[in-house]
GROMACS .gro file of N, CA and C in nm:
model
  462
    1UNK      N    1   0.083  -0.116   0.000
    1UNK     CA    2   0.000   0.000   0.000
    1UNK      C    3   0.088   0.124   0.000
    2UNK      N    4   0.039   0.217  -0.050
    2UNK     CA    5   0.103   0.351  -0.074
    2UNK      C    6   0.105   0.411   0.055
    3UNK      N    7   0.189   0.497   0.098
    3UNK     CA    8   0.194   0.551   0.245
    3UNK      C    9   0.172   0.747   0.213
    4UNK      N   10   0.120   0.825   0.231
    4UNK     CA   11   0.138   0.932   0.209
    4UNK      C   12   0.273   0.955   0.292
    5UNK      N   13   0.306   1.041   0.214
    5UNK     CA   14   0.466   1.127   0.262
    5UNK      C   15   0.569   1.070   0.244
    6UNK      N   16   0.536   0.922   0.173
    6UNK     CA   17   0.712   0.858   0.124
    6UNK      C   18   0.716   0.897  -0.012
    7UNK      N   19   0.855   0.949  -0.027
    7UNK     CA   20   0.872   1.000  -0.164
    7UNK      C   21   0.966   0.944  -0.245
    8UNK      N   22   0.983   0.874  -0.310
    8UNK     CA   23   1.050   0.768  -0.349
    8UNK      C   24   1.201   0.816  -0.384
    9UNK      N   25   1.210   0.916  -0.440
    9UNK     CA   26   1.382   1.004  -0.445
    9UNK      C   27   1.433   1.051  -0.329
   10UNK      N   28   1.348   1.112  -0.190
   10UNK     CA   29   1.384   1.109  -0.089
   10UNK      C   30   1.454   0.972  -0.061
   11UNK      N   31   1.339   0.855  -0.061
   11UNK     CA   32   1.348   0.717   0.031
   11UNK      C   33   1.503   0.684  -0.032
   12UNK      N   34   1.543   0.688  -0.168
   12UNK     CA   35   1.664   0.649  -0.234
   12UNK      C   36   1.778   0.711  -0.189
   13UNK      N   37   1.762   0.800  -0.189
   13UNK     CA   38   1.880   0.911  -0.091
   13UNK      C   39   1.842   0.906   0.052
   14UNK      N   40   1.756   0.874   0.101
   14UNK     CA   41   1.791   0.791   0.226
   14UNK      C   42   1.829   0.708   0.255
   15UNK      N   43   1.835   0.556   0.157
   15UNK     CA   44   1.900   0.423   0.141
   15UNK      C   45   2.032   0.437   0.196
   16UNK      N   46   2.084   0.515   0.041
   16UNK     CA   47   2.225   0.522   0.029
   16UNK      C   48   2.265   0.607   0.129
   17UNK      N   49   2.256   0.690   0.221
   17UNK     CA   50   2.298   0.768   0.308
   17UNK      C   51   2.383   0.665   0.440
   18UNK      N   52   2.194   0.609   0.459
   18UNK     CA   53   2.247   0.475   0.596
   18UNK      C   54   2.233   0.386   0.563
   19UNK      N   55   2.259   0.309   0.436
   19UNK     CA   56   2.303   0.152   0.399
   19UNK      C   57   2.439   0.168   0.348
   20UNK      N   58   2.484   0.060   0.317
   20UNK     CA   59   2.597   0.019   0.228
   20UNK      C   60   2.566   0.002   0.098
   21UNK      N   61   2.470   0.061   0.017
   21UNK     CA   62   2.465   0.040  -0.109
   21UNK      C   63   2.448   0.173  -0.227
   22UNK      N   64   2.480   0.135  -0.282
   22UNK     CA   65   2.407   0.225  -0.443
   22UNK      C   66   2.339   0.171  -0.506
   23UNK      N   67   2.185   0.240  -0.434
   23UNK     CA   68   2.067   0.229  -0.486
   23UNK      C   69   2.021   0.318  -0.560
   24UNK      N   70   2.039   0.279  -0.712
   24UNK     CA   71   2.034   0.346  -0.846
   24UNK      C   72   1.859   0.399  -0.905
   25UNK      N   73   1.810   0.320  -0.795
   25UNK     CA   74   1.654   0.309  -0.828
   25UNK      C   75   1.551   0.265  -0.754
   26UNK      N   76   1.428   0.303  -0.717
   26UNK     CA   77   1.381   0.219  -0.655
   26UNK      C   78   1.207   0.194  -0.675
   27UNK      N   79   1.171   0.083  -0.708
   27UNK     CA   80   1.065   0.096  -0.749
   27UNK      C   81   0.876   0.054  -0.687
   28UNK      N   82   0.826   0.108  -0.682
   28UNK     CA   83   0.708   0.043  -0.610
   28UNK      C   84   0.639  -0.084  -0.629
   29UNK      N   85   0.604  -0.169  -0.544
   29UNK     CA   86   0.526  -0.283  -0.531
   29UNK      C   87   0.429  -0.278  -0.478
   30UNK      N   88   0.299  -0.327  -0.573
   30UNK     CA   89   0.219  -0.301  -0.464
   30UNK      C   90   0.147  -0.451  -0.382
   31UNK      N   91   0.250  -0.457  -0.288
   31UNK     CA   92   0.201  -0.539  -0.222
   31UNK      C   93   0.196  -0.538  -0.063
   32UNK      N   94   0.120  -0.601   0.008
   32UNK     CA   95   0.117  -0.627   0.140
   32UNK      C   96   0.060  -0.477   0.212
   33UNK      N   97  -0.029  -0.503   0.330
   33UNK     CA   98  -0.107  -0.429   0.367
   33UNK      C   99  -0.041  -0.366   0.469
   34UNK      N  100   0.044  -0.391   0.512
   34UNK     CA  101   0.121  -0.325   0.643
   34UNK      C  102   0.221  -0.247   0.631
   35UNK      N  103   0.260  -0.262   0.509
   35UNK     CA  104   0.415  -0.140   0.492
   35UNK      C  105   0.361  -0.142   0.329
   36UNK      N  106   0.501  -0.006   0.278
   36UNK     CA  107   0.497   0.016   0.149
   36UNK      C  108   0.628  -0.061   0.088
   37UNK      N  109   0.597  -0.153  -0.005
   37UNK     CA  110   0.729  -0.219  -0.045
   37UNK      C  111   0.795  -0.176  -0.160
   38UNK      N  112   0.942  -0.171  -0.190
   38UNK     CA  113   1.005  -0.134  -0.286
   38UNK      C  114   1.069  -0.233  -0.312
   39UNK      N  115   1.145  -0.256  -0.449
   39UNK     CA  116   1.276  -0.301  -0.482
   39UNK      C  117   1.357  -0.207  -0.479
   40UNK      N  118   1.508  -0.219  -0.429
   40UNK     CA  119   1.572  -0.128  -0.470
   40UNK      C  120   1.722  -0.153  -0.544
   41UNK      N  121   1.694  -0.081  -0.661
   41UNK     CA  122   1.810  -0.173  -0.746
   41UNK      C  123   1.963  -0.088  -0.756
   42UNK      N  124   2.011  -0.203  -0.691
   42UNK     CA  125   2.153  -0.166  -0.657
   42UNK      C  126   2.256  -0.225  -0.766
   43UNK      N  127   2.354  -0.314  -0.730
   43UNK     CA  128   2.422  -0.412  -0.801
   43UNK      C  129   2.350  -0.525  -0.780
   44UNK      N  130   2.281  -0.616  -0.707
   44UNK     CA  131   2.180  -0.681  -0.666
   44UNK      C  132   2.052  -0.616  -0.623
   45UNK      N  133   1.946  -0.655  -0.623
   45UNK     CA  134   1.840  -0.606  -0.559
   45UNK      C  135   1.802  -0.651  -0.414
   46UNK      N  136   1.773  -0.528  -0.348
   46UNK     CA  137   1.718  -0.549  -0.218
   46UNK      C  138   1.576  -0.512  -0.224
   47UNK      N  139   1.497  -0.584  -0.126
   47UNK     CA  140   1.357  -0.571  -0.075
   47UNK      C  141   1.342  -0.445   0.054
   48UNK      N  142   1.291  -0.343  -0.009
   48UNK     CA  143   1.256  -0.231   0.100
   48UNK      C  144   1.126  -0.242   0.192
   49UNK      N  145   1.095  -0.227   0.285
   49UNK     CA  146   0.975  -0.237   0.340
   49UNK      C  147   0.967  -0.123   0.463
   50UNK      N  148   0.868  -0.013   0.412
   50UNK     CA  149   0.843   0.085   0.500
   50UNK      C  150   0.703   0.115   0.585
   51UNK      N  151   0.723   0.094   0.712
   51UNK     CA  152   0.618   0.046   0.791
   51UNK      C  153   0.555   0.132   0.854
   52UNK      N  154   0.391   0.157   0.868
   52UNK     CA  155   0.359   0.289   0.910
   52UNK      C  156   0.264   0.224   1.008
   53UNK      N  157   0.158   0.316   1.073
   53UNK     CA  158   0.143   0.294   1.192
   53UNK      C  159  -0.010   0.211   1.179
   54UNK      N  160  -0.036   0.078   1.209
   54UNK     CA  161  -0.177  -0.023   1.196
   54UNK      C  162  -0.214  -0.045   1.313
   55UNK      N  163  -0.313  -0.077   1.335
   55UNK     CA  164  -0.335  -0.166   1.467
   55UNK      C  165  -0.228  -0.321   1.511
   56UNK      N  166  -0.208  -0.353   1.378
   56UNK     CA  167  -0.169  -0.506   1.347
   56UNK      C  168  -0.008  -0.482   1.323
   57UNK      N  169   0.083  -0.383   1.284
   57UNK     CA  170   0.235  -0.371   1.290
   57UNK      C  171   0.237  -0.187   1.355
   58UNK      N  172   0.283  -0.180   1.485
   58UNK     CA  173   0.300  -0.082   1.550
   58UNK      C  174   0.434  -0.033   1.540
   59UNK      N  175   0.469   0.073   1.463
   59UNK     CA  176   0.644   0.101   1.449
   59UNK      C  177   0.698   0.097   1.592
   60UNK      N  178   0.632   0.064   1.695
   60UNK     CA  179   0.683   0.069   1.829
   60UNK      C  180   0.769  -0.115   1.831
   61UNK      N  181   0.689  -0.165   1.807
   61UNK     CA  182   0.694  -0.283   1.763
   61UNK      C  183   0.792  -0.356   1.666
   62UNK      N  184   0.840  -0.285   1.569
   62UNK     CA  185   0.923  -0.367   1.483
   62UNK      C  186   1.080  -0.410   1.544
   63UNK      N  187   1.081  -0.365   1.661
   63UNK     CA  188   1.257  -0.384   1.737
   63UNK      C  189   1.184  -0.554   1.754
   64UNK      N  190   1.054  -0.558   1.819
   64UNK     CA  191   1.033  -0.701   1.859
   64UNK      C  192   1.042  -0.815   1.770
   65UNK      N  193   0.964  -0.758   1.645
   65UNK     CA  194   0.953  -0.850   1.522
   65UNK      C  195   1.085  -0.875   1.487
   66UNK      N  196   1.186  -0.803   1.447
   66UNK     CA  197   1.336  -0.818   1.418
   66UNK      C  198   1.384  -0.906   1.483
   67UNK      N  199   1.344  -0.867   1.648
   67UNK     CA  200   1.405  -0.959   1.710
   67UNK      C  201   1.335  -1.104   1.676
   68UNK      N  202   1.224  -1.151   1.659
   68UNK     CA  203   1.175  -1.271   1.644
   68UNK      C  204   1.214  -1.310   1.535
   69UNK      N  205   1.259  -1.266   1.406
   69UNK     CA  206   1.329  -1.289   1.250
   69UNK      C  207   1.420  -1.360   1.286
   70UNK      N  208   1.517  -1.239   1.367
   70UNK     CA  209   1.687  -1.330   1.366
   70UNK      C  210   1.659  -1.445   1.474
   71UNK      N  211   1.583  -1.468   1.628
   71UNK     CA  212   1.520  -1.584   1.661
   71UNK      C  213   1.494  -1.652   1.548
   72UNK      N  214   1.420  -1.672   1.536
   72UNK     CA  215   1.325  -1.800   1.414
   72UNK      C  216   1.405  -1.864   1.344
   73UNK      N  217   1.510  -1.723   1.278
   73UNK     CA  218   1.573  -1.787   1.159
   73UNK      C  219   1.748  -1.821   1.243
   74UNK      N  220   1.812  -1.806   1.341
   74UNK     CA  221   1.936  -1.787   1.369
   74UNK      C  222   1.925  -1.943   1.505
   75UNK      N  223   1.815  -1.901   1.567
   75UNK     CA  224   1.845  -2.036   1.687
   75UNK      C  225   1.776  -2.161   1.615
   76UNK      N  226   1.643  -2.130   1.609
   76UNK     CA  227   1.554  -2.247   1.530
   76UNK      C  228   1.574  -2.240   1.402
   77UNK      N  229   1.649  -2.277   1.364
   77UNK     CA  230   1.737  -2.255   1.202
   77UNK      C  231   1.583  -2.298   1.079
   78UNK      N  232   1.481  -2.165   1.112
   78UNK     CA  233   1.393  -2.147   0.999
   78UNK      C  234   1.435  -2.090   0.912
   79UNK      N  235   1.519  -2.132   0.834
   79UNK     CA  236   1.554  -2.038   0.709
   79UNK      C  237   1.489  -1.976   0.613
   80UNK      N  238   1.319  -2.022   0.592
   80UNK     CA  239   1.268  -1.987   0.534
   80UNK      C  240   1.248  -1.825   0.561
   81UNK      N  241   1.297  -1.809   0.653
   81UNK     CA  242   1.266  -1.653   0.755
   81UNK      C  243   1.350  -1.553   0.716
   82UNK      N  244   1.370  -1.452   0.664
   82UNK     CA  245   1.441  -1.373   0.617
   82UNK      C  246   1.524  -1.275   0.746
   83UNK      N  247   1.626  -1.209   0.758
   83UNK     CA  248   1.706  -1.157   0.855
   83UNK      C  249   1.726  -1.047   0.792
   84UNK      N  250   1.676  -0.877   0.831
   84UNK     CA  251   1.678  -0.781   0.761
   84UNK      C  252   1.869  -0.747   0.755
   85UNK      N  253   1.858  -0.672   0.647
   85UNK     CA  254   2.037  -0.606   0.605
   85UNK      C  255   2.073  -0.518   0.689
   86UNK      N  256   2.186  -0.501   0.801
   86UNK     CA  257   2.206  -0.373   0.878
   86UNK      C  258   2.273  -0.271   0.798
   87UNK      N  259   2.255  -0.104   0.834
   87UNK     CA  260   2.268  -0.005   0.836
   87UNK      C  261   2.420   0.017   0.843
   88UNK      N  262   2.450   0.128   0.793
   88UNK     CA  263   2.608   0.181   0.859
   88UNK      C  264   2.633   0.175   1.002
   89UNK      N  265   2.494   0.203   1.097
   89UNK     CA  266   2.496   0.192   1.266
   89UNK      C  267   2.517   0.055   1.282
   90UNK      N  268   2.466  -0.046   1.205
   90UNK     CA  269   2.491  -0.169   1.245
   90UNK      C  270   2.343  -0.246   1.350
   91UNK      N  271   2.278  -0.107   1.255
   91UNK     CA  272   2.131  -0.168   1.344
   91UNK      C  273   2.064  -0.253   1.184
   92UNK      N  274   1.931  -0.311   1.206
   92UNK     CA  275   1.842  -0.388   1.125
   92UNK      C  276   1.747  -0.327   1.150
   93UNK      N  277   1.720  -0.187   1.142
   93UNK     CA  278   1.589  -0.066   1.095
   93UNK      C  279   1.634   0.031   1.104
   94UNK      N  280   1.610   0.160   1.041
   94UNK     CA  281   1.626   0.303   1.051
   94UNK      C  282   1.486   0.377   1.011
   95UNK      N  283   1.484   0.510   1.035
   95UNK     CA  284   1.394   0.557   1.048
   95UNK      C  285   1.384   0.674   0.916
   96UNK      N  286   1.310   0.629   0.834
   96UNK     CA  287   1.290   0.771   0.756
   96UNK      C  288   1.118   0.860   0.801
   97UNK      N  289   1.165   0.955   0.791
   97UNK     CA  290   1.079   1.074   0.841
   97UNK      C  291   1.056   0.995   0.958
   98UNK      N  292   0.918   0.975   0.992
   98UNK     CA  293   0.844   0.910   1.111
   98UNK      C  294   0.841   0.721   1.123
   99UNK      N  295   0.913   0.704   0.953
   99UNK     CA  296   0.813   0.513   0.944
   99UNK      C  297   0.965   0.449   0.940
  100UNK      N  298   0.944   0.357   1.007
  100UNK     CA  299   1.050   0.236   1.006
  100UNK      C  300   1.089   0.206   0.894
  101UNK      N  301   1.173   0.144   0.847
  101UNK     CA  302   1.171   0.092   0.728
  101UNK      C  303   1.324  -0.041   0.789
  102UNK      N  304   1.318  -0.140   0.673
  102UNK     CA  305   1.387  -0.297   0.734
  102UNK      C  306   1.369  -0.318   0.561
  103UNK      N  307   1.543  -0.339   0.537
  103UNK     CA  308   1.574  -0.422   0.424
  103UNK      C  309   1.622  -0.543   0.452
  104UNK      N  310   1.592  -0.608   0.317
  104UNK     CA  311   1.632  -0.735   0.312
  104UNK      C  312   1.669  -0.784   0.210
  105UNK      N  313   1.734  -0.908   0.194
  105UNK     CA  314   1.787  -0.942   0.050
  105UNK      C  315   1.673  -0.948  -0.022
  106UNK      N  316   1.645  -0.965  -0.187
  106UNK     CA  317   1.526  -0.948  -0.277
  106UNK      C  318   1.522  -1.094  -0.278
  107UNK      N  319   1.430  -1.149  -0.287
  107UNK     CA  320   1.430  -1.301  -0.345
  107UNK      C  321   1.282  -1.306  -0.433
  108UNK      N  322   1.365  -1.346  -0.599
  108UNK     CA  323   1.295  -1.323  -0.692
  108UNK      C  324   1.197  -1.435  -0.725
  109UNK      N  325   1.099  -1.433  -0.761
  109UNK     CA  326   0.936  -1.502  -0.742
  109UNK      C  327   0.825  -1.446  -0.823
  110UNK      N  328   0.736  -1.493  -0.798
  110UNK     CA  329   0.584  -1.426  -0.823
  110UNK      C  330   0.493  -1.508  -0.740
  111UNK      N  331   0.395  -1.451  -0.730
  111UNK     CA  332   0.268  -1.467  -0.646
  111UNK      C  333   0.214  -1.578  -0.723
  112UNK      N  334   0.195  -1.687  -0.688
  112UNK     CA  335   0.147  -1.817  -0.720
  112UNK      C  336  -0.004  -1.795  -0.722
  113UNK      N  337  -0.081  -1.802  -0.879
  113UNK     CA  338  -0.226  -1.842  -0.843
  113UNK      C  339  -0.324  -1.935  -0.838
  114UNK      N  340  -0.199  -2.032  -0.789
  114UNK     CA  341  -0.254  -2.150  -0.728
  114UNK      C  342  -0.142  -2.201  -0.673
  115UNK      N  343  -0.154  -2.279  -0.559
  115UNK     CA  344  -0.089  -2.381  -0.515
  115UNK      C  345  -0.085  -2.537  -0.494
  116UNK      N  346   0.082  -2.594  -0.555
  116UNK     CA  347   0.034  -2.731  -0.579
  116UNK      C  348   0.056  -2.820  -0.404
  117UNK      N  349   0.055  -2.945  -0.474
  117UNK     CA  350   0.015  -2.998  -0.334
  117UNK      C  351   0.177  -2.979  -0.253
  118UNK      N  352   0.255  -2.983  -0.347
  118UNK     CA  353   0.387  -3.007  -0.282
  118UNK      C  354   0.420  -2.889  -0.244
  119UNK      N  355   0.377  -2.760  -0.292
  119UNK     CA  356   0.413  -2.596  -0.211
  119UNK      C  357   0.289  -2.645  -0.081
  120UNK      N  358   0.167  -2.667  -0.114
  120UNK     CA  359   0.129  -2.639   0.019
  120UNK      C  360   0.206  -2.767   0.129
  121UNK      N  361   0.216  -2.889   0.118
  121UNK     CA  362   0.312  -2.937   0.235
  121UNK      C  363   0.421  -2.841   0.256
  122UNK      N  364   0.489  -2.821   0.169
  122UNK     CA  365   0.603  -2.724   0.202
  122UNK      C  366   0.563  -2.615   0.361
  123UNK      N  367   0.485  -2.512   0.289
  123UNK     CA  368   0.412  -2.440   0.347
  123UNK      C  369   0.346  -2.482   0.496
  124UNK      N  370   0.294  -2.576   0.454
  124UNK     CA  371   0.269  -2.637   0.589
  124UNK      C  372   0.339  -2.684   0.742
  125UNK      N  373   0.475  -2.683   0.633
  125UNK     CA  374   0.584  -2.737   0.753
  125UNK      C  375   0.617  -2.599   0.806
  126UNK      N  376   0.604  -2.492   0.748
  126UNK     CA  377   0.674  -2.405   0.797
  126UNK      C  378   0.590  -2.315   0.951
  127UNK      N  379   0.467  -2.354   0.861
  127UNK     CA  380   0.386  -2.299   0.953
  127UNK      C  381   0.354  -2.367   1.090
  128UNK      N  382   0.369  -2.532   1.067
  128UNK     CA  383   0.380  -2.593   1.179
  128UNK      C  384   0.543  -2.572   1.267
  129UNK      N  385   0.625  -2.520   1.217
  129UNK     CA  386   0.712  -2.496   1.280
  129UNK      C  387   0.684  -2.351   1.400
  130UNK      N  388   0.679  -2.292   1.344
  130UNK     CA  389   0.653  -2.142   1.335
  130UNK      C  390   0.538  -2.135   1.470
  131UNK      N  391   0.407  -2.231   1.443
  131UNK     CA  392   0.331  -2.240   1.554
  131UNK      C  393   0.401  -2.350   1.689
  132UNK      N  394   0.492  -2.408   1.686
  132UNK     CA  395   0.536  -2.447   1.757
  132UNK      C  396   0.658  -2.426   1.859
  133UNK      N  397   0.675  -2.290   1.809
  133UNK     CA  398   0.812  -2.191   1.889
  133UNK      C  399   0.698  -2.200   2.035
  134UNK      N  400   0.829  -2.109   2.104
  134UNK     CA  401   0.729  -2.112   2.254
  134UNK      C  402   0.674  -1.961   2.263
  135UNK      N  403   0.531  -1.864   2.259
  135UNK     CA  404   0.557  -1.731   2.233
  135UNK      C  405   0.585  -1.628   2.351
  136UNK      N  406   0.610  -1.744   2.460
  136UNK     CA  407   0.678  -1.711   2.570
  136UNK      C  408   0.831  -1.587   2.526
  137UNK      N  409   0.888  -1.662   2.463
  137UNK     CA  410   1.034  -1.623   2.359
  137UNK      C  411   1.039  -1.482   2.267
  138UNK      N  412   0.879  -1.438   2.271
  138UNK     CA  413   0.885  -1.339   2.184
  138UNK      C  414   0.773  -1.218   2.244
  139UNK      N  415   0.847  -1.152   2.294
  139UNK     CA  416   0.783  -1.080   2.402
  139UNK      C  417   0.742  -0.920   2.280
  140UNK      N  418   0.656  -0.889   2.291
  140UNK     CA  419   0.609  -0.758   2.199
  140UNK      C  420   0.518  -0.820   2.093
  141UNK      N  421   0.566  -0.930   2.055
  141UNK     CA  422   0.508  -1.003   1.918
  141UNK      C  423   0.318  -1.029   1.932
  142UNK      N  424   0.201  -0.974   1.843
  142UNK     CA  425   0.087  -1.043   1.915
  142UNK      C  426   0.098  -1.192   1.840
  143UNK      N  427   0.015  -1.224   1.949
  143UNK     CA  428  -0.025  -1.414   1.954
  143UNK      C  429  -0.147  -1.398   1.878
  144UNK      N  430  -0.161  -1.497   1.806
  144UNK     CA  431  -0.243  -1.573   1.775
  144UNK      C  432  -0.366  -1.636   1.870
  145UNK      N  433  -0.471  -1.645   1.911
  145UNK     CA  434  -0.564  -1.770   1.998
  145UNK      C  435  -0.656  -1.837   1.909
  146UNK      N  436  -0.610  -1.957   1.903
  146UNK     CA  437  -0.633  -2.042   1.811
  146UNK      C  438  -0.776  -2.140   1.919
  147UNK      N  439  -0.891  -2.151   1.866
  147UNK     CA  440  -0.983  -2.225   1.931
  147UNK      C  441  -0.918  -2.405   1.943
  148UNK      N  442  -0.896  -2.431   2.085
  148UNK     CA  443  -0.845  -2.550   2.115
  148UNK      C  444  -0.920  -2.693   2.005
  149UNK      N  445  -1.037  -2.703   1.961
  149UNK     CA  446  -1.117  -2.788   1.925
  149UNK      C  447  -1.007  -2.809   1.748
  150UNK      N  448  -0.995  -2.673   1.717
  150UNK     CA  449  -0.893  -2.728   1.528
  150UNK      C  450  -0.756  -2.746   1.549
  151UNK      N  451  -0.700  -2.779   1.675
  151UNK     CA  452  -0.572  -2.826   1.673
  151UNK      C  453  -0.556  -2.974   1.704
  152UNK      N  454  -0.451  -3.004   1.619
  152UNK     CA  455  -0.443  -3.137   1.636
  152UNK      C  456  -0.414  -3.225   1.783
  153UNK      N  457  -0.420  -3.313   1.756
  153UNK     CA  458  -0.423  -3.371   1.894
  153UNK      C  459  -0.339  -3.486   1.875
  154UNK      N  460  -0.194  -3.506   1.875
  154UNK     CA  461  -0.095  -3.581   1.840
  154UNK      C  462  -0.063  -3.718   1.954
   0.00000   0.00000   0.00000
């Protein structure tokens, strides 16, 4: 979704200011309801994601989510989990104007309009992984409450 007040030649000369890259370009996606996503094309492409303020992703909030990324993906070796790119500070978010924003490597795809049986097992494992962390471990993050009666009973 489009965010009023991100300006896309600003956001680029903000990249390059506090990343390590030359980002020659950067272009809009329109996808996902919680931030505004870019590519931004460097010598490789990175995935931009600039996060503004929902009920459902609180920029207060994204230190937690980060932290649950590099969890997920660094102790419980979910690799499927992406680990945002740090900054010249050596942090994994910076702030343009007021909205968060968290890069990450690009990983090139398209939106599947359909899925076969072997993406959804795939899929499935991940998600059974994912529901099986403890959310004890991820303090800021909201939970899920899943009605006890559709979970399996192993």
């Amino acid at each position: 979704m489009k965010i009023k007040g991100i300006h896309e030649k600003e956001l680029l000369t903000f990249i390059n200011k506090n990343y390590n890259f030359d980002v020659k370009k950067i272009k809009y996606l329109p996808l996902g309801e919680d931030c505004a996503s870019y590519i931004g094309f460097t010598d490789k492409k990175i995935f931009i994601s600039v996060y503004q303020t929902l009920k459902r992703v609180d920029p207060s909030n994204v230190k937690a989510i980060i932290k649950f990324l590099y969890k997920a993906n660094k102790k419980y070796e979910i690799k499927n989990i992406l680990i945002p790119l740090k900054n010249k500070l050596n942090q994994s978010s910076s702030f343009y104007k007021k909205f968060p924003i968290v890069l990450f490597e690009f990983i090139p795809g398209k939106h599947p309009k359909k899925f076969s049986d072997k993406n959804m097992k795939e899929l499935g494992k991940i998600l059974s992984r994912l529901h099986s962390l403890n959310p004890n471990e991820f303090k800021g993050i909201n939970n899920e409450f899943l009605n006890e009666k559709w979970q399996r009973k192993d």
